[in-house]
Short mmCIF file of C-alpha atoms in Angstrom, two decimals:
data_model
loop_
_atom_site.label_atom_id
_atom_site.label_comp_id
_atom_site.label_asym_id
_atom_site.label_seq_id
_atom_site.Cartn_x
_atom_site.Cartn_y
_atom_site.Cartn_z
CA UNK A 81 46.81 -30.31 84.71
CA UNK A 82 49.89 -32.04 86.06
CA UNK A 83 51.81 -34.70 83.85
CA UNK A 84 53.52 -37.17 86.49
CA UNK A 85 56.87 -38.57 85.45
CA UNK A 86 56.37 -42.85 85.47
CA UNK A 87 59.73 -43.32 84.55
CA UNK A 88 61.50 -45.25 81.70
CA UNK A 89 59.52 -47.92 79.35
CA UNK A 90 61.79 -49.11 76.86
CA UNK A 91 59.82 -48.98 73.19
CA UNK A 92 61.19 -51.27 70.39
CA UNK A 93 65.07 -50.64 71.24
CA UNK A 94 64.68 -47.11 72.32
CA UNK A 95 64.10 -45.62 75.83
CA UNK A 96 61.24 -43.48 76.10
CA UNK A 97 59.99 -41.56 79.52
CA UNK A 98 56.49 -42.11 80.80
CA UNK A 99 53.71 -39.37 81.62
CA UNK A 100 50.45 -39.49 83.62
CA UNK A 101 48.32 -37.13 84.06
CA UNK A 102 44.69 -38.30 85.66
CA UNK A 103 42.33 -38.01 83.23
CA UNK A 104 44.69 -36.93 80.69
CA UNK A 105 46.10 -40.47 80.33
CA UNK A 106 49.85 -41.19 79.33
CA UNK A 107 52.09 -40.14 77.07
CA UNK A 108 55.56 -40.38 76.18
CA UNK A 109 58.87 -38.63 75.75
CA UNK A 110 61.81 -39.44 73.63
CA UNK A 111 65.53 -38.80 74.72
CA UNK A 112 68.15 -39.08 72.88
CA UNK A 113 72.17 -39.13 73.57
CA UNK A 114 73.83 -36.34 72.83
CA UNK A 115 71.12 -34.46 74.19
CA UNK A 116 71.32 -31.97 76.98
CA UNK A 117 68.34 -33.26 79.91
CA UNK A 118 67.54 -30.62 82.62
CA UNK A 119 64.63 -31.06 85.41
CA UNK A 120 63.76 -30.23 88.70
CA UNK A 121 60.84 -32.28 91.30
CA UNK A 122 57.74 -29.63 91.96
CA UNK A 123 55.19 -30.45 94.59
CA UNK A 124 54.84 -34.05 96.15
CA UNK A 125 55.71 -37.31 94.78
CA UNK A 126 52.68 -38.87 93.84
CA UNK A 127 51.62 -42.83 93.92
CA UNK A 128 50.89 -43.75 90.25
CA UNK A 129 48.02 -46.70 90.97
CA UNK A 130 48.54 -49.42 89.05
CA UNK A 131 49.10 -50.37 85.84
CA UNK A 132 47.94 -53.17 84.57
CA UNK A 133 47.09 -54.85 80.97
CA UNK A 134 47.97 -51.49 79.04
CA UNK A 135 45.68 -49.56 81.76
CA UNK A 136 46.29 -47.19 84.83
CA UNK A 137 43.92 -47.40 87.81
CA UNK A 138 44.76 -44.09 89.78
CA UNK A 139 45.35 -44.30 93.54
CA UNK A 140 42.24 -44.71 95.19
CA UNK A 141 43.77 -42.51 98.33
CA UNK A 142 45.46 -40.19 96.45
CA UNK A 143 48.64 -41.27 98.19
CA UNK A 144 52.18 -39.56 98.51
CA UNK A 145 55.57 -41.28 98.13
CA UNK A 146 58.58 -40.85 100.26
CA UNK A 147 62.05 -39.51 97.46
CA UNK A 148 64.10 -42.77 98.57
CA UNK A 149 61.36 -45.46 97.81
CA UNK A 150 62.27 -47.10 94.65
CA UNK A 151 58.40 -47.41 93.49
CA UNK A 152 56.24 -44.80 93.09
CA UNK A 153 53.36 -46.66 94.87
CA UNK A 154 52.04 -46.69 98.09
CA UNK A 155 51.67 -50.19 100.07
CA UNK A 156 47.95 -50.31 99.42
CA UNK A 157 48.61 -50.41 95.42
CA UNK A 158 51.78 -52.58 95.58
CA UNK A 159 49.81 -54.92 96.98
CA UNK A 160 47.27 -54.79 94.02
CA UNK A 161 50.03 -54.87 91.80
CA UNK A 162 51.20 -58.09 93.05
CA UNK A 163 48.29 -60.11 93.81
CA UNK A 164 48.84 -60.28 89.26
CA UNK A 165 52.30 -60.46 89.17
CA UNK A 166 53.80 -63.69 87.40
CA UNK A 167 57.11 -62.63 90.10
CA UNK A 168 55.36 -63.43 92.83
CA UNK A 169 53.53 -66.56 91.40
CA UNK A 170 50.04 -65.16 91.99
CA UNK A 171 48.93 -65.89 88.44
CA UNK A 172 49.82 -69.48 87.53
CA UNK A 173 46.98 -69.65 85.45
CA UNK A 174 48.19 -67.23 83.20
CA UNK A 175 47.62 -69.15 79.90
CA UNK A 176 50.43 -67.10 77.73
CA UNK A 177 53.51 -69.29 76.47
CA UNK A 178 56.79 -67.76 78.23
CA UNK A 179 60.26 -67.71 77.42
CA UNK A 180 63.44 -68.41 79.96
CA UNK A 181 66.43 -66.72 78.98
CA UNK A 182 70.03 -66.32 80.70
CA UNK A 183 71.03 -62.53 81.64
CA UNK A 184 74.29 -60.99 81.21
CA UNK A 185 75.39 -57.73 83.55
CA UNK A 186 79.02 -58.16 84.13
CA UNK A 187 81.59 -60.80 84.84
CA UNK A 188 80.39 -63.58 86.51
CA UNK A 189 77.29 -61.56 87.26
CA UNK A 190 74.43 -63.95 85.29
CA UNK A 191 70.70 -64.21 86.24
CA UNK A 192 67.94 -67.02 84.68
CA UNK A 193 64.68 -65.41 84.21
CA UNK A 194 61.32 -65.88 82.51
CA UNK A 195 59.36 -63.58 80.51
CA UNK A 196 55.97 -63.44 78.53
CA UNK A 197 57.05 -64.26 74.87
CA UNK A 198 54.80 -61.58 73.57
CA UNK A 199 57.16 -59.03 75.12
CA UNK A 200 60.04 -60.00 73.24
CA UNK A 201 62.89 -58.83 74.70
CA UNK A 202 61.91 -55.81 76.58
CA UNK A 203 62.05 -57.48 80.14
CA UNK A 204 66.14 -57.57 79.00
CA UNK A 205 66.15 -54.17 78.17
CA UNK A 206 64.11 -53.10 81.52
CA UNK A 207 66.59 -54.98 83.67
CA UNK A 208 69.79 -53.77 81.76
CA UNK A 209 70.97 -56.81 80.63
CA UNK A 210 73.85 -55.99 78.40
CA UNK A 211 74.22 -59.95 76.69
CA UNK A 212 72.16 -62.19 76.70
CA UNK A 213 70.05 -65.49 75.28
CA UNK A 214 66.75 -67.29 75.24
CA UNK A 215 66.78 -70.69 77.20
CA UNK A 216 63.14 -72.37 75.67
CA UNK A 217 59.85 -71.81 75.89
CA UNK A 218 56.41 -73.50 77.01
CA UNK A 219 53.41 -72.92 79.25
CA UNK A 220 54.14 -70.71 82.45
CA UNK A 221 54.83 -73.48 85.38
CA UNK A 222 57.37 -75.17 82.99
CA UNK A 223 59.21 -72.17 82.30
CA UNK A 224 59.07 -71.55 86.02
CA UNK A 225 60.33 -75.11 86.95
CA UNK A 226 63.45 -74.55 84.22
CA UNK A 227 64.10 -71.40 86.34
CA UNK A 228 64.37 -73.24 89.50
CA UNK A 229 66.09 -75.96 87.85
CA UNK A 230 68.92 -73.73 86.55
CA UNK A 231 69.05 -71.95 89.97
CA UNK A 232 69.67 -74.87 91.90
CA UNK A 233 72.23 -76.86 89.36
CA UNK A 234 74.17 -74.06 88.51
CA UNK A 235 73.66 -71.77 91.15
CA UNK A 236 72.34 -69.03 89.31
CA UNK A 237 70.40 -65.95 91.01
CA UNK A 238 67.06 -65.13 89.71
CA UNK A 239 67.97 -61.71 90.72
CA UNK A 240 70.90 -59.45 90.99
CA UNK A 241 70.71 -55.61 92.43
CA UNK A 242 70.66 -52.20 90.43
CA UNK A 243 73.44 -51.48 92.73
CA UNK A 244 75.94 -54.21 91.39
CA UNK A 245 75.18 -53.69 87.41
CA UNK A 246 75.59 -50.33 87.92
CA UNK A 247 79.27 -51.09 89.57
CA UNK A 248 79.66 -53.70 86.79
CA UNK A 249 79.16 -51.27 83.74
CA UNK A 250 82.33 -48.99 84.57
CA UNK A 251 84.36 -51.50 83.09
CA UNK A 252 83.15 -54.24 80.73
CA UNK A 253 85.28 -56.77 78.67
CA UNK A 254 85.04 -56.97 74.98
CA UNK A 255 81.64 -58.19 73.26
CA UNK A 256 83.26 -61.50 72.12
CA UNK A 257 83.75 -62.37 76.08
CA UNK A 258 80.66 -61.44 77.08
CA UNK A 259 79.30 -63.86 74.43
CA UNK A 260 81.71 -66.57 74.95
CA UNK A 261 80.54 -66.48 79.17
CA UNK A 262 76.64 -66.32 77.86
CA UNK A 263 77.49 -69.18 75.88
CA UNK A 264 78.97 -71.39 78.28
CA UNK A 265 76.52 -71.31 80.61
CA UNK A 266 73.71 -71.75 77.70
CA UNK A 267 75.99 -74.89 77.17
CA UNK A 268 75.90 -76.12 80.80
CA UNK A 269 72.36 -75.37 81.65
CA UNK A 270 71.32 -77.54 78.01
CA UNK A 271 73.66 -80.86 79.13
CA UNK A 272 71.53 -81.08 82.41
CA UNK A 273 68.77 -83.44 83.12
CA UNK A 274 65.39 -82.88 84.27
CA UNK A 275 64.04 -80.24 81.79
CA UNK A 276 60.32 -80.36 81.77
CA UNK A 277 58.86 -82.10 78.57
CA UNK A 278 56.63 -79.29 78.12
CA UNK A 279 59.17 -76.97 77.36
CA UNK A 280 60.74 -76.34 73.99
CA UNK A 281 64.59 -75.42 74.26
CA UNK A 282 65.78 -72.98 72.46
CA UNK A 283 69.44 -72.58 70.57
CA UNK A 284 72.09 -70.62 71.93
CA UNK A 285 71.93 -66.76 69.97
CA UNK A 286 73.45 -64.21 71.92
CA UNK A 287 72.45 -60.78 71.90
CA UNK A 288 74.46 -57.46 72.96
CA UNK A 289 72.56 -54.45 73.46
CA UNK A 290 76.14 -52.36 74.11
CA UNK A 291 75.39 -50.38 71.19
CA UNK A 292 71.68 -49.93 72.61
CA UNK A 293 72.77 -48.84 76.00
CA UNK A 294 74.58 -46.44 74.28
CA UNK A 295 78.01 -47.76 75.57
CA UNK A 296 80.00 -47.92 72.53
CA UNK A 297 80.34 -44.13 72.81
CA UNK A 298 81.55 -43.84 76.58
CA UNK A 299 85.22 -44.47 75.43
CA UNK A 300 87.11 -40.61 77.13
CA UNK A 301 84.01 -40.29 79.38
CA UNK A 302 84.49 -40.27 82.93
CA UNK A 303 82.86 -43.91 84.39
CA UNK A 304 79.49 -43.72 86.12
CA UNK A 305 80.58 -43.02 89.71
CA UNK A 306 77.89 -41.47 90.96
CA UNK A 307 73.71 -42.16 91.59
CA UNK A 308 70.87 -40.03 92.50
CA UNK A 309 69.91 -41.24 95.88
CA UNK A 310 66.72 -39.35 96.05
CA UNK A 311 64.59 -36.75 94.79
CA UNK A 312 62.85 -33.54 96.72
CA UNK A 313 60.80 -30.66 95.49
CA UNK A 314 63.47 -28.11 93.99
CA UNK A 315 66.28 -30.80 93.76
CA UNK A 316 67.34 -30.39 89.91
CA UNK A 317 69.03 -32.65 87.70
CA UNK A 318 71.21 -31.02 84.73
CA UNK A 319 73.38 -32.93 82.13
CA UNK A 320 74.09 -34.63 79.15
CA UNK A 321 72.64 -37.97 78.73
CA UNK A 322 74.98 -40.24 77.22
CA UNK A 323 73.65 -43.34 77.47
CA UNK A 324 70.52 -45.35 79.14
CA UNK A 325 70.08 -48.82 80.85
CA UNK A 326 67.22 -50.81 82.62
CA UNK A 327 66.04 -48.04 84.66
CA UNK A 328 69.05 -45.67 84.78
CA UNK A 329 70.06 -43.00 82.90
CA UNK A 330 73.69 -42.22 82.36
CA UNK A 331 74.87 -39.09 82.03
CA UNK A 332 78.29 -37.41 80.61
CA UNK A 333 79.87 -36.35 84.13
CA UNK A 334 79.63 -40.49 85.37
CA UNK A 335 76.37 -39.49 87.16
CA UNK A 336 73.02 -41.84 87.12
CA UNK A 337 69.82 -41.30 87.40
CA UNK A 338 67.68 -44.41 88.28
CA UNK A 339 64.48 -42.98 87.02
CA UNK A 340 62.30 -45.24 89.52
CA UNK A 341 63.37 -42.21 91.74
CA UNK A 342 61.56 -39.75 89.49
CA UNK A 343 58.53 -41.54 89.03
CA UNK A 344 55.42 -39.97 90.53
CA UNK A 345 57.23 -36.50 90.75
CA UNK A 346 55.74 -33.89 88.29
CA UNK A 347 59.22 -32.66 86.55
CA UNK A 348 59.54 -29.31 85.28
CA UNK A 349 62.14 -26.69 83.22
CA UNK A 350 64.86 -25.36 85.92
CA UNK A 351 65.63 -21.88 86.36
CA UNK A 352 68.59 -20.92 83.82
CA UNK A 353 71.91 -21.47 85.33
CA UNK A 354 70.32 -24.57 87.50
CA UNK A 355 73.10 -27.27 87.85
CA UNK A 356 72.52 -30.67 89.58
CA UNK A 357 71.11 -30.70 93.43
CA UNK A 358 69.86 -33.78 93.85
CA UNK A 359 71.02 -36.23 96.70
CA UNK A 360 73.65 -38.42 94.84
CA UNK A 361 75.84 -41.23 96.63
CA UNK A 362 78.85 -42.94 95.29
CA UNK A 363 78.99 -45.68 92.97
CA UNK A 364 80.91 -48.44 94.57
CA UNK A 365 83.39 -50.73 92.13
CA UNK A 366 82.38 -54.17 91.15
CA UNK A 367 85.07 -55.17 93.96
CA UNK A 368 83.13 -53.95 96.89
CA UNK A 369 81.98 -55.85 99.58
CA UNK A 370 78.38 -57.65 98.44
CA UNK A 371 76.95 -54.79 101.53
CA UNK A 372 78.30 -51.99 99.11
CA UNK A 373 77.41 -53.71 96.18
CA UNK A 374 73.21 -53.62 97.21
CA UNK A 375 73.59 -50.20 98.27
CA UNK A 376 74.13 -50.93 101.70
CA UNK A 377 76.84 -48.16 102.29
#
């Protein structure tokens, strides 16, 4: 039976690798830095279904996947997958309470977001946020109009590309600046008016997950410089993984792996000797042209 890679979750503070196999259900694997990662793509890349409330429903067509899309689903189940999504504000009934926070990914590089309060911080830790802090919290549509609020007063995105935190991560100022930038904003976004009444705000307590990212021990390593740009059957991937962010693993020689790649391809042990084949393109610097920056190169 075939176990289907479904890429990075992030579990507690850890990042774990998903597996599917159909009727076999998921399971996980734990990497850890230091750690010496070699795989290469067998067969076809796969659509994964859709997973929803702890729960995979398998493709109903049994779908493929071209190597560069960045989900491993096929239109049919991405449309599914959003007719639930909070994102795309098909679920404003959703009776959960929610929590806006303020995202950190590089200088000047901040994003508002919302995220179910039961999650905690993993929506942070899925998007690679490497400081950040919670905003307030309240029903759904509140947290949503703080969102828009924020955007529109302060001009602040409520997304940022992969591309451009990757670029930002080669060189990051000290945790105290981080913080202090975090905090400022936390401090403009409070003084402004219009806040729904629904929505409790929240103090400003910034959190750094440097140390969780494993960044702290990059210091002598060559800076990530170069990303997988797609995967084919008998493309390999062989390294050290030194670190891991949002959806990317980093790996000792500066290259990443965006593991949204790998999902739906079944992964297996190389051949001995095997060193890295995979399509890779450059890692622009966080001074590129905004084109560069998304990838556009």
């Amino acid at each position: 039976m075939t176990w289907w890679c479904t890429g990075i979750r992030w579990k507690g503070s850890a990042p774990v690798i998903g597996w599917y196999g159909q009727e076999r259900g998921e399971r996980v694997s734990t990497p850890e830095y230091g750690q010496r990662l070699a795989f290469v793509a067998r067969g076809e890349r796969h659509c994964l279904g859709v997973w929803r409330a702890g729960k995979r429903t398998p493709c109903p067509a049994s779908a493929t996947v071209p190597g560069r899309a960045g989900s491993a689903q096929c239109p049919e189940c991405a449309r599914l997958d959003r007719s639930f999504s909070v994102a795309a504000d098909t679920n404003a009934a959703d009776p959960r309470t929610y929590r806006v926070y303020l995202a950190w990914f590089g200088p000047g590089m901040v994003k508002v977001g919302i995220t179910a309060e039961e999650r905690g911080s993993a929506r942070l830790l899925e998007q690679g946020a490497v400081s950040w802090t919670w905003l307030g919290r309240g029903p759904l549509m509140a947290t949503r109009r703080t969102e828009e609020l924020l955007r529109a007063a302060l001009g602040v995105p409520d997304r940022i590309a992969y591309a451009r935190k990757r670029a930002a991560r080669a060189h990051l100022p000290v945790q105290p600046e981080r913080a202090r930038e975090v905090a400022e904003l936390h401090g403009r976004a409070a003084a402004l008016a219009g806040w729904p009444e629904s929505l409790e705000r929240l103090g400003c307590e910034v959190t750094d997950h440097a140390a969780v990212f494993g960044m702290d021990g990059w210091d002598g390593l060559p800076a990530p410089e170069r990303v997988v740009a797609e995967m084919a059957a008998g493309r390999a991937v062989v390294g050290r993984l030194v670190g891991a962010a949002g959806p990317d693993l980093h790996f000792e020689d500066g290259l990443v792996v965006d593991t949204r790649l790998l999902a739906g391809w079944e992964l297996a042990a190389p051949d001995e000797g095997a060193v890295t084949s995979a399509q890779v393109a450059r890692i622009p610097s966080a001074a590129a042209s905004p084109m560069e920056q998304d990838g556009l190169f």
